[in-house]
C-alpha cells in the first residue's frame, strides 16, 4: 500500500525520542506497544487499509525512521511517501480468531525491528470465513506514547476514512522535527537551562542511595510482581472522595510510603513519568514527549492525608521540570556525583500509565470499611522473571477496569523479590487502612 504525507526531512532526535532511544538500548528492546482487538461488525479490509493510509499520511511520527550518520549521531528521518504492508491473516476452521489475533500480536512484538529501514507501524487484519473479526496494531514506542496513541484513535474514530466525507483538520501541534528545532532554539535552551538548574539543586541534597543493597540475588536476575487488587480500587475511590486529591497522587503516596517501610529509606526519591502534554503546543501531539521528573517525598512519620498534601506539591514540581535533553542530564548527574564523591543512584521510577481508567471517580465510593475489607479476599499476586535488563526498580500502575493492577519490576541484585511482594502488599494494606481514617500514620506497620 502506498501512502503520502506532509513534511519530510532530517533532524536531530527530539528530547522525547532521545529518552526512549537510550532506554531501548539499556533494555535491549524496541518497546513495541499496541493491541489485538475485535473490530465492529461490518468492518472490511478496505476500512483497515484506509485507517493505515490515514495514519501514515497524517502523522510524521508514523513516517519516521532513525539513521546513524558518519559523525556518530543518530538522527530522525521523516519520509514524504513510501509503501507499507497490511497483513491479512485467515483463521482456519476450528481456530479461535481471538487466539489467532493474539498470536499475530506476539509475533509482531517478538520480531526484530530495523530502525533505519522498517516503518514504526505493523498492522494486520484477522478474518474468519472471509469476514474481518480482529485487528492487530503495533507501534514502536520511539514515535509515540500512550497519550499519543489516544490522539490517533480519537481522530480515526471521528471520521469516515473510506469515503473521505469527514476530512481531518490541519495538524497544528508540534511534530517531532519541529520539536527538535524548538528544543535547539534560544527559547528552548533557556527553558532547558532552568530545568537543569532545578535538577542540580535537588541532586545536591538527596541521599545518594535508593536501595539497601543486594539481599537475594537471583537468576534470572530481573523479577516482576503484579498485584491485582479490587480492594485498592475501592480504597482509592474512598480516599479520592474524602480528600479530592487525584488518584495518581494517591497511588504515588501509597508507593512511597510502602517502599519507605520496606527499604527503611526516608525521604523516598523516585523519578515520576510525566506525559508533558500540559506544555504549550504539545496537548495533541502524537510524538513521544514523556520524561521523568525527580520527586523527593519526605514521610516524616506523618499521617496519610498529610503525606498526600506533600506528595501533590512535590509531584507537581517534578512534572514541571521533566522536559530536557537526557544527554545533558546524564552529564549533569555525573558531574554532581563526582563533586559529591559518590555515585548518585536515580534508578527508582514510578509510572501511572493508565489511559482509560485513570478517572476512578465515575463509580461511587464504597459505602463503608467492611466493603473494602471484604474485597481483600479477591486480591491476586503474580510473578514473572527474565534475563532482559531493566531499571533497578520500576513501579507501574496498569489499566484495568474493575481492579487496581500495579506491578514492580526490579533487578534482584539490588532489590530482593520478597521486598517487591512486601511493597505491593503494603500499598494495598495502607490504602485499605486510610480509606476511611485520615489519621493513619504512613510509617507505622499496617497488618498485611
Short mmCIF file of C-alpha atoms in Angstrom, two decimals, residues 17-384:
data_model
loop_
_atom_site.label_atom_id
_atom_site.label_comp_id
_atom_site.label_asym_id
_atom_site.label_seq_id
_atom_site.Cartn_x
_atom_site.Cartn_y
_atom_site.Cartn_z
CA UNK A 17 12.74 10.40 21.23
CA UNK A 18 16.21 10.52 22.78
CA UNK A 19 14.84 9.47 26.17
CA UNK A 20 13.24 6.37 24.66
CA UNK A 21 16.17 5.66 22.36
CA UNK A 22 18.52 5.41 25.34
CA UNK A 23 16.01 3.28 27.29
CA UNK A 24 15.71 0.90 24.33
CA UNK A 25 19.47 0.47 24.27
CA UNK A 26 19.64 -0.19 28.01
CA UNK A 27 16.76 -2.66 27.98
CA UNK A 28 17.56 -4.33 24.63
CA UNK A 29 14.07 -3.83 23.20
CA UNK A 30 12.36 -1.69 20.58
CA UNK A 31 9.46 -1.24 23.05
CA UNK A 32 6.55 -2.34 20.84
CA UNK A 33 3.15 -1.17 22.04
CA UNK A 34 -0.31 -1.95 20.69
CA UNK A 35 -3.26 -4.30 20.75
CA UNK A 36 -5.21 -7.19 19.21
CA UNK A 37 -8.90 -6.33 19.44
CA UNK A 38 -12.24 -7.27 17.84
CA UNK A 39 -13.48 -4.99 15.06
CA UNK A 40 -17.05 -3.65 14.81
CA UNK A 41 -19.45 -5.78 12.74
CA UNK A 42 -19.34 -4.83 9.08
CA UNK A 43 -15.66 -3.81 9.12
CA UNK A 44 -13.89 -4.58 5.85
CA UNK A 45 -10.27 -4.94 4.81
CA UNK A 46 -10.73 -1.67 2.91
CA UNK A 47 -11.52 0.01 6.25
CA UNK A 48 -8.20 -1.22 7.65
CA UNK A 49 -6.34 -0.07 4.52
CA UNK A 50 -7.91 3.39 4.84
CA UNK A 51 -7.00 3.55 8.53
CA UNK A 52 -3.37 2.62 7.88
CA UNK A 53 -3.11 5.07 4.98
CA UNK A 54 -4.58 7.82 7.19
CA UNK A 55 -2.09 7.14 9.98
CA UNK A 56 0.90 7.11 7.66
CA UNK A 57 -0.17 10.24 5.81
CA UNK A 58 -1.34 12.41 8.70
CA UNK A 59 1.36 11.82 11.32
CA UNK A 60 5.02 12.48 10.61
CA UNK A 61 5.79 10.18 13.56
CA UNK A 62 4.47 7.18 11.60
CA UNK A 63 6.84 8.02 8.73
CA UNK A 64 9.89 8.39 10.99
CA UNK A 65 12.96 6.18 10.92
CA UNK A 66 16.40 6.60 12.51
CA UNK A 67 19.81 6.61 10.88
CA UNK A 68 23.35 6.70 12.22
CA UNK A 69 25.34 9.46 10.46
CA UNK A 70 29.12 9.48 9.87
CA UNK A 71 29.56 11.82 12.84
CA UNK A 72 28.21 9.06 15.08
CA UNK A 73 24.95 10.85 15.87
CA UNK A 74 21.53 9.25 15.46
CA UNK A 75 19.00 11.39 13.61
CA UNK A 76 15.32 11.09 12.77
CA UNK A 77 14.42 10.80 9.08
CA UNK A 78 10.86 11.63 8.04
CA UNK A 79 9.75 10.43 4.59
CA UNK A 80 7.14 12.17 2.44
CA UNK A 81 5.89 8.91 0.90
CA UNK A 82 6.50 5.20 0.79
CA UNK A 83 4.96 1.75 0.83
CA UNK A 84 3.82 -0.36 3.78
CA UNK A 85 2.23 -3.80 4.08
CA UNK A 86 -1.08 -4.62 5.71
CA UNK A 87 -1.10 -8.30 6.63
CA UNK A 88 -4.32 -10.28 6.21
CA UNK A 89 -4.45 -13.49 8.27
CA UNK A 90 -7.20 -16.08 7.82
CA UNK A 91 -8.19 -18.14 10.86
CA UNK A 92 -8.71 -21.75 9.84
CA UNK A 93 -11.87 -23.69 10.61
CA UNK A 94 -11.82 -24.59 14.28
CA UNK A 95 -9.40 -21.82 15.20
CA UNK A 96 -10.43 -19.08 17.61
CA UNK A 97 -9.97 -15.76 15.74
CA UNK A 98 -9.13 -14.01 19.02
CA UNK A 99 -6.34 -16.50 19.69
CA UNK A 100 -5.05 -16.05 16.14
CA UNK A 101 -5.03 -12.28 16.59
CA UNK A 102 -3.14 -12.61 19.86
CA UNK A 103 -0.55 -14.86 18.21
CA UNK A 104 -0.09 -12.24 15.47
CA UNK A 105 0.37 -9.55 18.13
CA UNK A 106 3.02 -11.64 19.86
CA UNK A 107 4.77 -12.35 16.55
CA UNK A 108 4.84 -8.67 15.64
CA UNK A 109 6.29 -7.76 19.05
CA UNK A 110 8.89 -10.54 19.02
CA UNK A 111 10.18 -9.78 15.53
CA UNK A 112 13.33 -7.67 15.21
CA UNK A 113 12.97 -4.02 14.24
CA UNK A 114 15.38 -2.29 11.87
CA UNK A 115 15.14 1.39 12.83
CA UNK A 116 16.81 2.55 9.61
CA UNK A 117 14.61 0.53 7.25
CA UNK A 118 11.34 -0.52 8.90
CA UNK A 119 8.30 1.72 9.35
CA UNK A 120 7.29 2.03 13.00
CA UNK A 121 3.80 0.59 12.33
CA UNK A 122 2.77 -3.04 11.98
CA UNK A 123 -0.87 -3.81 11.23
CA UNK A 124 -2.86 -6.95 10.44
CA UNK A 125 -6.47 -7.95 9.93
CA UNK A 126 -7.67 -11.38 11.04
CA UNK A 127 -10.55 -12.90 9.07
CA UNK A 128 -12.81 -15.86 9.81
CA UNK A 129 -14.69 -17.34 6.86
CA UNK A 130 -13.59 -14.28 4.88
CA UNK A 131 -15.04 -11.77 7.38
CA UNK A 132 -12.73 -9.49 9.39
CA UNK A 133 -13.07 -10.20 13.12
CA UNK A 134 -9.96 -8.66 14.70
CA UNK A 135 -7.33 -6.04 14.07
CA UNK A 136 -3.75 -6.02 15.32
CA UNK A 137 -1.81 -2.75 15.56
CA UNK A 138 1.73 -2.47 16.92
CA UNK A 139 3.64 0.82 17.13
CA UNK A 140 7.24 1.45 18.01
CA UNK A 141 7.45 3.47 21.24
CA UNK A 142 10.12 5.69 19.66
CA UNK A 143 7.49 7.52 17.61
CA UNK A 144 4.57 7.75 20.02
CA UNK A 145 3.44 7.03 23.57
CA UNK A 146 0.17 6.04 25.21
CA UNK A 147 -1.31 9.53 25.16
CA UNK A 148 -0.23 9.99 21.55
CA UNK A 149 -1.92 6.71 20.65
CA UNK A 150 -5.14 8.04 22.18
CA UNK A 151 -4.95 11.05 19.84
CA UNK A 152 -4.63 8.71 16.86
CA UNK A 153 -7.55 6.53 17.95
CA UNK A 154 -9.78 9.54 18.56
CA UNK A 155 -9.01 11.12 15.19
CA UNK A 156 -9.61 7.84 13.38
CA UNK A 157 -12.92 7.38 15.20
CA UNK A 158 -14.07 10.89 14.28
CA UNK A 159 -14.11 10.41 10.53
CA UNK A 160 -15.16 8.27 7.60
CA UNK A 161 -11.80 7.21 6.21
CA UNK A 162 -13.04 5.05 3.34
CA UNK A 163 -15.22 7.68 1.67
CA UNK A 164 -13.38 10.77 2.88
CA UNK A 165 -16.56 12.60 3.89
CA UNK A 166 -15.04 13.90 7.13
CA UNK A 167 -11.55 15.17 6.29
CA UNK A 168 -9.19 15.82 9.17
CA UNK A 169 -8.34 19.43 10.03
CA UNK A 170 -4.76 20.60 9.58
CA UNK A 171 -2.25 19.44 12.15
CA UNK A 172 -1.48 22.36 14.48
CA UNK A 173 0.53 20.66 17.20
CA UNK A 174 4.33 20.47 17.10
CA UNK A 175 5.55 17.36 15.31
CA UNK A 176 8.90 15.71 16.08
CA UNK A 177 11.08 17.63 13.62
CA UNK A 178 9.57 20.93 14.77
CA UNK A 179 10.01 19.85 18.38
CA UNK A 180 13.71 19.16 17.79
CA UNK A 181 14.14 22.58 16.15
CA UNK A 182 12.39 24.37 19.04
CA UNK A 183 14.48 22.47 21.59
CA UNK A 184 17.65 23.70 19.88
CA UNK A 185 16.35 27.31 19.67
CA UNK A 186 17.31 30.05 22.15
CA UNK A 187 13.87 29.77 23.80
CA UNK A 188 14.19 26.01 24.14
CA UNK A 189 17.69 26.31 25.54
CA UNK A 190 16.61 28.90 28.13
CA UNK A 191 13.89 26.58 29.36
CA UNK A 192 16.33 23.69 29.35
CA UNK A 193 18.85 25.63 31.44
CA UNK A 194 16.17 26.34 34.06
CA UNK A 195 15.27 22.64 34.21
CA UNK A 196 18.90 21.63 34.73
CA UNK A 197 19.36 24.22 37.48
CA UNK A 198 16.40 22.72 39.32
CA UNK A 199 17.75 19.20 38.92
CA UNK A 200 21.18 20.25 40.13
CA UNK A 201 19.75 21.84 43.27
CA UNK A 202 17.86 18.64 44.08
CA UNK A 203 20.78 16.35 43.23
CA UNK A 204 23.00 18.12 45.74
CA UNK A 205 20.61 17.45 48.64
CA UNK A 206 19.17 13.93 48.18
CA UNK A 207 20.64 10.77 49.73
CA UNK A 208 22.90 9.06 47.21
CA UNK A 209 21.44 5.55 47.61
CA UNK A 210 17.96 4.27 46.83
CA UNK A 211 18.29 0.64 47.92
CA UNK A 212 19.67 -1.13 50.99
CA UNK A 213 21.88 -3.41 48.89
CA UNK A 214 21.86 -6.93 47.42
CA UNK A 215 19.99 -9.25 49.74
CA UNK A 216 18.76 -12.07 47.49
CA UNK A 217 20.35 -12.01 44.02
CA UNK A 218 18.58 -14.42 41.66
CA UNK A 219 18.96 -15.99 38.26
CA UNK A 220 17.08 -14.96 36.16
CA UNK A 221 18.18 -11.64 37.56
CA UNK A 222 15.14 -9.44 36.95
CA UNK A 223 11.85 -10.10 38.76
CA UNK A 224 8.35 -8.69 38.39
CA UNK A 225 5.48 -8.91 40.83
CA UNK A 226 1.93 -7.80 39.96
CA UNK A 227 -0.91 -7.37 42.41
CA UNK A 228 -4.46 -7.36 41.09
CA UNK A 229 -6.31 -5.65 43.96
CA UNK A 230 -10.03 -4.79 43.82
CA UNK A 231 -9.72 -3.67 47.45
CA UNK A 232 -7.19 -0.99 46.48
CA UNK A 233 -9.52 0.27 43.76
CA UNK A 234 -12.34 0.68 46.29
CA UNK A 235 -9.98 2.25 48.83
CA UNK A 236 -8.61 4.75 46.32
CA UNK A 237 -12.16 5.75 45.38
CA UNK A 238 -12.91 6.36 49.04
CA UNK A 239 -9.72 8.41 49.54
CA UNK A 240 -10.46 10.39 46.38
CA UNK A 241 -14.00 11.17 47.59
CA UNK A 242 -12.75 12.15 51.04
CA UNK A 243 -9.73 14.28 50.05
CA UNK A 244 -10.47 15.34 46.41
CA UNK A 245 -6.83 14.53 45.61
CA UNK A 246 -6.31 12.98 42.16
CA UNK A 247 -5.86 9.21 42.03
CA UNK A 248 -2.36 9.31 40.53
CA UNK A 249 -1.12 11.31 43.53
CA UNK A 250 -2.85 8.86 45.89
CA UNK A 251 -1.11 5.91 44.24
CA UNK A 252 2.27 7.66 44.30
CA UNK A 253 1.81 8.34 48.02
CA UNK A 254 0.94 4.68 48.62
CA UNK A 255 4.05 3.56 46.76
CA UNK A 256 6.34 6.00 48.56
CA UNK A 257 5.02 5.03 52.00
CA UNK A 258 5.15 1.29 51.31
CA UNK A 259 8.64 1.47 49.84
CA UNK A 260 9.88 3.55 52.79
CA UNK A 261 8.67 0.84 55.16
CA UNK A 262 10.31 -1.95 53.18
CA UNK A 263 13.61 -0.23 52.43
CA UNK A 264 13.99 1.90 55.54
CA UNK A 265 14.60 4.99 53.40
CA UNK A 266 13.16 8.42 54.14
CA UNK A 267 12.84 10.54 52.07
CA UNK A 268 11.84 8.39 49.14
CA UNK A 269 13.34 9.67 45.88
CA UNK A 270 11.74 8.46 42.67
CA UNK A 271 11.62 9.55 39.05
CA UNK A 272 7.96 10.12 38.13
CA UNK A 273 6.98 9.74 34.47
CA UNK A 274 5.40 12.93 33.11
CA UNK A 275 3.34 12.94 29.90
CA UNK A 276 4.16 16.66 29.31
CA UNK A 277 1.02 17.41 27.31
CA UNK A 278 0.26 20.37 29.53
CA UNK A 279 3.05 22.23 27.71
CA UNK A 280 2.27 24.82 25.05
CA UNK A 281 1.85 23.34 21.58
CA UNK A 282 2.02 19.73 22.77
CA UNK A 283 -1.50 18.96 24.02
CA UNK A 284 -2.47 16.98 20.89
CA UNK A 285 0.93 15.74 19.76
CA UNK A 286 1.32 12.14 18.68
CA UNK A 287 5.06 12.26 19.32
CA UNK A 288 6.64 10.72 22.42
CA UNK A 289 7.31 13.50 24.92
CA UNK A 290 7.35 11.60 28.20
CA UNK A 291 10.24 12.31 30.55
CA UNK A 292 10.81 11.79 34.24
CA UNK A 293 10.86 14.39 36.96
CA UNK A 294 12.85 13.90 40.16
CA UNK A 295 10.41 13.69 43.06
CA UNK A 296 11.62 13.82 46.68
CA UNK A 297 9.00 12.65 49.18
CA UNK A 298 9.71 13.07 52.90
CA UNK A 299 7.48 10.85 55.03
CA UNK A 300 8.49 12.22 58.46
CA UNK A 301 6.09 9.87 60.24
CA UNK A 302 3.07 11.99 59.29
CA UNK A 303 -0.49 10.89 58.59
CA UNK A 304 -1.53 9.61 55.21
CA UNK A 305 -3.53 12.76 54.48
CA UNK A 306 -0.52 14.94 55.38
CA UNK A 307 1.61 12.80 53.09
CA UNK A 308 -0.92 13.25 50.28
CA UNK A 309 -0.55 17.02 50.53
CA UNK A 310 3.25 16.73 50.43
CA UNK A 311 3.21 14.30 47.52
CA UNK A 312 0.89 16.54 45.50
CA UNK A 313 3.20 19.57 45.88
CA UNK A 314 6.37 17.60 45.21
CA UNK A 315 4.92 15.76 42.21
CA UNK A 316 3.68 18.97 40.57
CA UNK A 317 7.17 20.45 40.87
CA UNK A 318 8.73 17.28 39.46
CA UNK A 319 6.38 17.30 36.44
CA UNK A 320 7.19 20.95 35.77
CA UNK A 321 10.89 20.14 35.44
CA UNK A 322 10.50 16.95 33.40
CA UNK A 323 11.41 18.18 29.91
CA UNK A 324 15.09 18.04 28.99
CA UNK A 325 17.85 16.62 26.81
CA UNK A 326 18.69 13.28 28.50
CA UNK A 327 22.33 13.52 27.34
CA UNK A 328 22.76 16.84 29.14
CA UNK A 329 21.05 15.43 32.23
CA UNK A 330 23.40 12.42 32.28
CA UNK A 331 26.36 14.81 32.10
CA UNK A 332 24.95 16.86 34.97
CA UNK A 333 24.36 13.79 37.16
CA UNK A 334 27.91 12.56 36.53
CA UNK A 335 29.38 15.97 37.41
CA UNK A 336 27.42 16.36 40.63
CA UNK A 337 28.27 12.77 41.63
CA UNK A 338 31.97 13.46 41.07
CA UNK A 339 31.79 16.64 43.14
CA UNK A 340 29.95 14.78 45.91
CA UNK A 341 32.43 11.93 45.72
CA UNK A 342 29.75 9.21 45.47
CA UNK A 343 27.54 7.59 42.85
CA UNK A 344 24.04 9.05 42.64
CA UNK A 345 21.56 6.22 42.17
CA UNK A 346 18.47 7.54 40.36
CA UNK A 347 17.10 4.20 39.19
CA UNK A 348 13.78 4.19 41.04
CA UNK A 349 10.79 5.01 38.78
CA UNK A 350 7.04 5.46 39.15
CA UNK A 351 4.73 5.43 36.12
CA UNK A 352 0.96 5.75 36.25
CA UNK A 353 0.32 4.67 32.68
CA UNK A 354 -3.46 4.33 32.94
CA UNK A 355 -5.13 5.90 29.92
CA UNK A 356 -8.79 4.88 30.06
CA UNK A 357 -9.25 4.08 33.77
CA UNK A 358 -7.33 6.96 35.35
CA UNK A 359 -10.53 8.67 36.46
CA UNK A 360 -11.77 6.33 39.16
CA UNK A 361 -14.44 8.74 40.38
CA UNK A 362 -17.11 7.74 37.87
CA UNK A 363 -18.18 4.86 40.12
CA UNK A 364 -19.43 5.79 43.59
CA UNK A 365 -17.08 5.26 46.55
CA UNK A 366 -17.69 2.25 48.81
CA UNK A 367 -20.31 2.71 51.49
CA UNK A 368 -18.29 1.53 54.47
CA UNK A 369 -14.97 -0.06 55.51
CA UNK A 370 -16.49 -3.56 55.53
CA UNK A 371 -17.00 -3.41 51.74
CA UNK A 372 -13.33 -2.53 51.20
CA UNK A 373 -12.05 -5.15 53.62
CA UNK A 374 -14.20 -7.88 52.08
CA UNK A 375 -12.58 -7.22 48.68
CA UNK A 376 -9.15 -8.23 50.05
CA UNK A 377 -10.03 -11.88 49.51
CA UNK A 378 -10.10 -11.27 45.73
CA UNK A 379 -6.51 -10.00 45.50
CA UNK A 380 -4.19 -11.96 43.22
CA UNK A 381 -0.39 -11.93 43.18
CA UNK A 382 1.54 -12.94 40.05
CA UNK A 383 5.28 -13.38 39.40
CA UNK A 384 7.50 -13.26 36.32
#
